[in-house]
Amino acid sequence: MEKQDKWTIANITPQMGKHAVVTGASGGLGFEISLQLVKAGAEVVLAARDQFKGEEAIKRILQEVPGAKLHFEKLDLASLSSVRDFTDRLIEHGKQISILINNAGVSYAERQVTSDGFEADFGINHLGHFALTGRLLPLLKAGARVVVVTSGANRRGKINFDDLQSEKKFTSITAYAQSKLANLMFAIELQRRSEEYGYGLQVIAAHPGYARTELVKNSSEKTALVARLAITVLGWLGQSAAEGAWPELFAATSTKALAGGYYGPGGFGHLSGPVTEAKIPENAQDTQVSHKLWQVSEELTKVKWPIHFI
């Protein structure tokens, strides 16, 4: 795996004239990604479900980058109607999108369901972004970068079509790993379809390694304790949210980031360190599974991607 010449945010090329949409942008990786994009001159839509946190994020960025071009748009990936409303607003505005970063992610310690009845990890991390990207296709200009954020947990994932919503059995790690594998398979399949059907996209996957962010949600007292212990043990091997955003920013802005590529940290255990080309695990290379996942995702979200696109 080739390290990208110790790429850092100092290598971000000017992004003036580019319009970016970042999900989960009110904090963590999404905030750091948005901050660096506006610093580079891009206009950014901060998309998140919590309006108060989103507006606070806007204030923080403007304090650091006065005059930055950005605004908040409410987006709840746990609701397909919210995804529809969000995309309708952007389409009505009509501004073409140069960069879409599907960053938002959750990991629930106890089984939760979205407003549409999907298991929340799978529904938010994968199905929400699948629907979002498909509905934004009319705005994604030729050559637009679509960055899909996954996780090293995808190596342990399996798309369980017999229990896709974890109704028969739920464990936090299994549900999260399935959703992150789905993210990577979506990126690979979307790039293939972009080339075959003329979408004109550059689809790139990235993972942050172990970044110190608020990820685990709605934990019981016991699982929260386990999570805190894991964070304590792994913390010294990981990195900040700002550093965790580097692979995503590399994928979004670097001329060395290749369509269909996959990037992450290159340090010990791929938990931190300089940006490097990541190895796509074998479980993400099963084309039969990825094709079926795409079909099932269309059926569940009611978002039908065009076979031909002009």
Tab-separated table of C-alpha atoms in Angstrom:
chain	number	residue	atom	x	y	z
A	1	MET	CA	0.000	0.000	0.000
A	2	GLU	CA	1.433	3.295	-1.123
A	3	LYS	CA	1.575	6.194	1.328
A	4	GLN	CA	0.518	9.439	-0.284
A	5	ASP	CA	3.790	11.340	0.361
A	6	LYS	CA	2.694	12.036	3.958
A	7	TRP	CA	-0.291	14.006	2.728
A	8	THR	CA	-1.726	16.487	5.234
A	9	ILE	CA	-4.291	19.273	5.108
A	10	ALA	CA	-1.467	21.579	4.032
A	11	ASN	CA	-1.645	19.781	0.672
A	12	ILE	CA	-5.309	20.629	0.031
A	13	THR	CA	-5.502	22.396	-3.314
A	14	PRO	CA	-7.618	25.555	-3.754
A	15	GLN	CA	-11.323	24.681	-3.864
A	16	MET	CA	-12.717	28.036	-4.987
A	17	GLY	CA	-15.817	27.704	-7.122
A	18	LYS	CA	-16.642	24.255	-5.744
A	19	HIS	CA	-19.879	23.491	-3.926
A	20	ALA	CA	-19.718	20.727	-1.320
A	21	VAL	CA	-22.293	18.873	0.791
A	22	VAL	CA	-21.101	17.162	3.978
A	23	THR	CA	-23.384	14.936	6.073
A	24	GLY	CA	-22.985	14.686	9.827
A	25	ALA	CA	-21.309	18.085	9.701
A	26	SER	CA	-22.313	19.483	13.098
A	27	GLY	CA	-19.428	17.759	14.885
A	28	GLY	CA	-16.634	15.216	14.716
A	29	LEU	CA	-15.210	14.309	11.333
A	30	GLY	CA	-17.924	16.169	9.434
A	31	PHE	CA	-17.147	19.434	11.183
A	32	GLU	CA	-13.414	19.090	10.548
A	33	ILE	CA	-14.013	18.215	6.874
A	34	SER	CA	-16.302	21.225	6.439
A	35	LEU	CA	-13.826	23.542	8.165
A	36	GLN	CA	-10.952	22.566	5.890
A	37	LEU	CA	-13.074	22.767	2.743
A	38	VAL	CA	-14.196	26.328	3.487
A	39	LYS	CA	-10.622	27.257	4.386
A	40	ALA	CA	-9.679	26.086	0.893
A	41	GLY	CA	-12.368	28.309	-0.620
A	42	ALA	CA	-15.257	25.895	-1.207
A	43	GLU	CA	-18.868	26.719	-0.479
A	44	VAL	CA	-20.213	24.101	1.922
A	45	VAL	CA	-23.644	22.871	2.962
A	46	LEU	CA	-23.409	21.526	6.510
A	47	ALA	CA	-26.053	18.801	6.678
A	48	ALA	CA	-27.072	17.403	10.066
A	49	ARG	CA	-30.201	16.477	12.017
A	50	ASP	CA	-29.688	18.827	14.985
A	51	GLN	CA	-30.328	22.419	13.932
A	52	PHE	CA	-28.918	23.953	17.129
A	53	LYS	CA	-25.650	22.027	16.811
A	54	GLY	CA	-25.524	22.830	13.114
A	55	GLU	CA	-25.892	26.546	13.699
A	56	GLU	CA	-23.276	26.397	16.460
A	57	ALA	CA	-20.921	24.674	14.014
A	58	ILE	CA	-21.512	27.493	11.532
A	59	LYS	CA	-20.596	30.070	14.206
A	60	ARG	CA	-17.403	28.206	15.117
A	61	ILE	CA	-16.295	28.012	11.496
A	62	LEU	CA	-17.076	31.688	10.850
A	63	GLN	CA	-15.008	32.648	13.882
A	64	GLU	CA	-12.050	30.860	12.326
A	65	VAL	CA	-12.801	31.696	8.694
A	66	PRO	CA	-14.623	35.052	8.531
A	67	GLY	CA	-16.580	35.409	5.326
A	68	ALA	CA	-16.670	31.670	4.682
A	69	LYS	CA	-19.391	30.537	2.297
A	70	LEU	CA	-21.468	27.971	4.136
A	71	HIS	CA	-24.911	27.306	5.497
A	72	PHE	CA	-26.777	24.679	7.477
A	73	GLU	CA	-29.474	22.393	6.089
A	74	LYS	CA	-31.436	19.991	8.273
A	75	LEU	CA	-31.019	16.360	7.251
A	76	ASP	CA	-32.077	13.342	9.295
A	77	LEU	CA	-30.749	10.214	7.605
A	78	ALA	CA	-33.007	8.140	9.854
A	79	SER	CA	-35.985	9.454	7.881
A	80	LEU	CA	-36.426	8.943	4.142
A	81	SER	CA	-38.933	11.812	4.114
A	82	SER	CA	-36.250	14.091	5.588
A	83	VAL	CA	-33.822	12.909	2.895
A	84	ARG	CA	-36.447	13.694	0.262
A	85	ASP	CA	-37.171	17.148	1.701
A	86	PHE	CA	-33.454	17.954	1.914
A	87	THR	CA	-32.750	16.948	-1.673
A	88	ASP	CA	-35.858	18.748	-2.926
A	89	ARG	CA	-34.622	21.968	-1.327
A	90	LEU	CA	-31.193	21.631	-2.909
A	91	ILE	CA	-32.638	20.763	-6.315
A	92	GLU	CA	-34.972	23.761	-6.115
A	93	HIS	CA	-31.958	25.962	-5.377
A	94	GLY	CA	-30.303	24.447	-8.451
A	95	LYS	CA	-26.640	24.767	-7.526
A	96	GLN	CA	-24.462	21.999	-8.957
A	97	ILE	CA	-22.523	19.883	-6.431
A	98	SER	CA	-18.806	19.270	-6.914
A	99	ILE	CA	-18.203	17.269	-3.730
A	100	LEU	CA	-20.576	15.053	-1.750
A	101	ILE	CA	-19.159	13.533	1.422
A	102	ASN	CA	-21.353	10.805	2.912
A	103	ASN	CA	-19.808	11.051	6.348
A	104	ALA	CA	-22.574	10.760	8.960
A	105	GLY	CA	-22.501	7.560	10.949
A	106	VAL	CA	-23.832	5.968	14.121
A	107	SER	CA	-23.215	2.874	16.173
A	108	TYR	CA	-26.019	1.938	18.548
A	109	ALA	CA	-25.284	-0.241	21.545
A	110	GLU	CA	-28.907	-1.375	21.703
A	111	ARG	CA	-31.097	-2.130	18.687
A	112	GLN	CA	-32.897	0.968	17.439
A	113	VAL	CA	-35.104	1.500	14.395
A	114	THR	CA	-35.483	4.470	12.077
A	115	SER	CA	-38.798	6.186	11.351
A	116	ASP	CA	-39.077	3.880	8.320
A	117	GLY	CA	-38.579	0.736	10.420
A	118	PHE	CA	-34.964	-0.026	9.443
A	119	GLU	CA	-32.350	-1.148	11.961
A	120	ALA	CA	-30.686	2.175	12.710
A	121	ASP	CA	-27.026	1.401	11.906
A	122	PHE	CA	-27.953	-0.032	8.515
A	123	GLY	CA	-30.718	2.508	7.922
A	124	ILE	CA	-28.660	5.610	8.695
A	125	ASN	CA	-25.146	4.615	7.677
A	126	HIS	CA	-26.102	2.910	4.416
A	127	LEU	CA	-29.716	3.313	3.298
A	128	GLY	CA	-29.920	7.014	4.158
A	129	HIS	CA	-26.796	7.790	2.152
A	130	PHE	CA	-27.874	5.491	-0.691
A	131	ALA	CA	-31.135	7.439	-1.007
A	132	LEU	CA	-29.425	10.802	-0.554
A	133	THR	CA	-26.859	10.204	-3.290
A	134	GLY	CA	-29.436	8.861	-5.714
A	135	ARG	CA	-31.764	11.821	-5.185
A	136	LEU	CA	-28.880	14.291	-5.601
A	137	LEU	CA	-27.756	12.745	-8.883
A	138	PRO	CA	-29.300	15.574	-10.974
A	139	LEU	CA	-27.059	18.068	-9.115
A	140	LEU	CA	-23.834	16.063	-9.178
A	141	LYS	CA	-21.911	17.741	-11.954
A	142	ALA	CA	-19.720	15.795	-14.354
A	143	GLY	CA	-16.595	14.711	-12.504
A	144	ALA	CA	-18.122	15.297	-9.066
A	145	ARG	CA	-16.409	13.536	-6.186
A	146	VAL	CA	-18.607	11.292	-4.045
A	147	VAL	CA	-16.735	10.262	-0.918
A	148	VAL	CA	-18.254	7.384	1.050
A	149	VAL	CA	-16.946	7.098	4.595
A	150	THR	CA	-16.632	3.546	5.871
A	151	SER	CA	-14.655	1.955	8.717
A	152	GLY	CA	-12.023	-0.692	9.231
A	153	ALA	CA	-14.835	-2.625	10.935
A	154	ASN	CA	-16.027	-3.502	7.411
A	155	ARG	CA	-13.500	-6.361	7.395
A	156	ARG	CA	-15.633	-8.136	10.001
A	157	GLY	CA	-18.890	-7.395	8.210
A	158	LYS	CA	-21.312	-9.639	6.392
A	159	ILE	CA	-24.426	-8.607	4.474
A	160	ASN	CA	-26.974	-10.885	6.101
A	161	PHE	CA	-29.897	-10.847	3.683
A	162	ASP	CA	-31.746	-13.346	5.903
A	163	ASP	CA	-31.716	-10.855	8.779
A	164	LEU	CA	-30.766	-7.535	7.211
A	165	GLN	CA	-32.542	-5.524	9.920
A	166	SER	CA	-31.102	-7.585	12.809
A	167	GLU	CA	-34.587	-8.585	13.953
A	168	LYS	CA	-33.611	-12.162	14.805
A	169	LYS	CA	-30.353	-11.262	16.506
A	170	PHE	CA	-28.679	-7.958	17.264
A	171	THR	CA	-25.183	-7.192	18.487
A	172	SER	CA	-23.705	-3.730	18.197
A	173	ILE	CA	-20.478	-4.818	16.501
A	174	THR	CA	-22.277	-7.043	13.971
A	175	ALA	CA	-24.806	-4.389	12.982
A	176	TYR	CA	-22.153	-1.689	12.703
A	177	ALA	CA	-19.776	-3.898	10.705
A	178	GLN	CA	-22.577	-4.827	8.284
A	179	SER	CA	-23.453	-1.158	7.751
A	180	LYS	CA	-19.810	-0.204	7.154
A	181	LEU	CA	-19.331	-3.084	4.714
A	182	ALA	CA	-22.460	-1.858	2.933
A	183	ASN	CA	-20.862	1.602	2.703
A	184	LEU	CA	-17.761	0.214	1.000
A	185	MET	CA	-19.739	-2.032	-1.334
A	186	PHE	CA	-21.969	0.915	-2.247
A	187	ALA	CA	-18.909	2.986	-3.175
A	188	ILE	CA	-17.441	0.225	-5.337
A	189	GLU	CA	-20.746	-0.549	-7.055
A	190	LEU	CA	-21.580	3.128	-7.594
A	191	GLN	CA	-18.262	3.697	-9.360
A	192	ARG	CA	-18.897	0.665	-11.559
A	193	ARG	CA	-22.383	1.897	-12.430
A	194	SER	CA	-21.115	5.424	-12.992
A	195	GLU	CA	-18.777	4.120	-15.660
A	196	GLU	CA	-21.369	1.805	-17.196
A	197	TYR	CA	-24.382	4.135	-17.158
A	198	GLY	CA	-22.705	7.508	-17.636
A	199	TYR	CA	-23.229	9.119	-14.231
A	200	GLY	CA	-19.853	10.843	-14.603
A	201	LEU	CA	-18.940	10.500	-10.916
A	202	GLN	CA	-15.633	9.881	-9.190
A	203	VAL	CA	-16.579	7.653	-6.263
A	204	ILE	CA	-13.942	7.163	-3.578
A	205	ALA	CA	-14.148	5.361	-0.236
A	206	ALA	CA	-12.240	6.401	2.864
A	207	HIS	CA	-11.983	5.431	6.503
A	208	PRO	CA	-10.678	7.529	9.410
A	209	GLY	CA	-8.952	4.772	11.371
A	210	TYR	CA	-9.645	5.246	15.068
A	211	ALA	CA	-10.726	8.859	15.469
A	212	ARG	CA	-11.890	10.176	18.819
A	213	THR	CA	-15.488	11.097	18.030
A	214	GLU	CA	-18.890	10.574	19.658
A	215	LEU	CA	-20.019	7.467	17.813
A	216	VAL	CA	-21.706	5.030	20.166
A	217	LYS	CA	-25.308	6.141	20.800
A	218	ASN	CA	-27.992	5.273	23.327
A	219	SER	CA	-25.757	2.978	25.346
A	220	SER	CA	-27.027	1.153	28.384
A	221	GLU	CA	-24.978	1.717	31.546
A	222	LYS	CA	-23.101	-1.555	30.989
A	223	THR	CA	-22.355	-1.028	27.290
A	224	ALA	CA	-21.423	2.595	27.911
A	225	LEU	CA	-18.841	1.409	30.447
A	226	VAL	CA	-17.429	-1.097	27.945
A	227	ALA	CA	-17.281	1.631	25.307
A	228	ARG	CA	-15.455	3.991	27.663
A	229	LEU	CA	-12.935	1.276	28.543
A	230	ALA	CA	-12.343	0.550	24.848
A	231	ILE	CA	-11.852	4.245	24.145
A	232	THR	CA	-9.340	4.482	27.009
A	233	VAL	CA	-7.368	1.482	25.756
A	234	LEU	CA	-7.416	2.485	22.087
A	235	GLY	CA	-7.166	6.227	22.576
A	236	TRP	CA	-3.380	6.391	22.631
A	237	LEU	CA	-3.265	4.419	19.348
A	238	GLY	CA	-5.827	6.626	17.642
A	239	GLN	CA	-5.963	10.227	16.556
A	240	SER	CA	-8.066	13.346	16.822
A	241	ALA	CA	-11.162	13.976	14.727
A	242	ALA	CA	-9.161	16.589	12.814
A	243	GLU	CA	-6.537	13.998	11.849
A	244	GLY	CA	-9.203	11.366	11.222
A	245	ALA	CA	-10.657	13.669	8.574
A	246	TRP	CA	-7.464	13.578	6.476
A	247	PRO	CA	-8.311	10.458	4.395
A	248	GLU	CA	-11.745	11.895	3.599
A	249	LEU	CA	-10.252	15.258	2.638
A	250	PHE	CA	-7.608	13.514	0.534
A	251	ALA	CA	-10.362	11.596	-1.261
A	252	ALA	CA	-12.374	14.785	-1.788
A	253	THR	CA	-9.609	17.082	-3.019
A	254	SER	CA	-6.400	15.362	-4.105
A	255	THR	CA	-5.590	14.752	-7.751
A	256	LYS	CA	-3.860	11.561	-6.557
A	257	ALA	CA	-7.118	10.123	-5.194
A	258	LEU	CA	-8.377	7.727	-7.852
A	259	ALA	CA	-11.977	6.985	-8.740
A	260	GLY	CA	-12.815	3.591	-7.265
A	261	GLY	CA	-10.009	3.999	-4.725
A	262	TYR	CA	-10.053	3.396	-0.986
A	263	TYR	CA	-7.919	5.380	1.471
A	264	GLY	CA	-7.200	5.461	5.188
A	265	PRO	CA	-4.447	5.938	7.776
A	266	GLY	CA	-1.238	3.995	7.223
A	267	GLY	CA	0.079	3.757	10.780
A	268	PHE	CA	-0.009	0.848	13.240
A	269	GLY	CA	-3.162	-1.209	12.728
A	270	HIS	CA	-4.347	1.475	10.299
A	271	LEU	CA	-5.734	3.308	13.329
A	272	SER	CA	-3.813	6.526	12.701
A	273	GLY	CA	-0.972	7.926	10.670
A	274	PRO	CA	-0.380	9.291	7.171
A	275	VAL	CA	-2.931	8.771	4.418
A	276	THR	CA	-2.360	5.599	2.453
A	277	GLU	CA	-4.158	3.436	-0.062
A	278	ALA	CA	-6.252	0.982	1.960
A	279	LYS	CA	-6.723	-2.657	1.039
A	280	ILE	CA	-10.253	-3.570	-0.012
A	281	PRO	CA	-11.185	-6.683	2.013
A	282	GLU	CA	-12.342	-9.798	0.195
A	283	ASN	CA	-15.855	-9.609	1.633
A	284	ALA	CA	-16.336	-6.266	-0.168
A	285	GLN	CA	-15.328	-7.704	-3.541
A	286	ASP	CA	-18.230	-10.129	-3.965
A	287	THR	CA	-20.043	-8.686	-6.999
A	288	GLN	CA	-23.096	-10.921	-6.572
A	289	VAL	CA	-23.618	-9.621	-3.043
A	290	SER	CA	-23.034	-5.999	-4.068
A	291	HIS	CA	-25.527	-6.303	-6.939
A	292	LYS	CA	-28.132	-7.819	-4.624
A	293	LEU	CA	-27.441	-5.180	-1.964
A	294	TRP	CA	-28.025	-2.469	-4.566
A	295	GLN	CA	-31.321	-4.034	-5.647
A	296	VAL	CA	-32.511	-4.445	-2.055
A	297	SER	CA	-31.467	-0.880	-1.239
A	298	GLU	CA	-33.526	0.447	-4.150
A	299	GLU	CA	-36.538	-1.556	-2.986
A	300	LEU	CA	-36.240	-0.404	0.635
A	301	THR	CA	-35.626	3.283	-0.108
A	302	LYS	CA	-37.882	3.513	-3.189
A	303	VAL	CA	-35.012	5.361	-4.896
A	304	LYS	CA	-34.529	3.897	-8.370
A	305	TRP	CA	-31.250	4.856	-10.003
A	306	PRO	CA	-31.390	5.474	-13.778
A	307	ILE	CA	-29.887	2.891	-16.129
A	308	HIS	CA	-28.821	5.700	-18.430
A	309	PHE	CA	-27.988	9.223	-17.338
A	310	ILE	CA	-27.352	12.304	-19.454
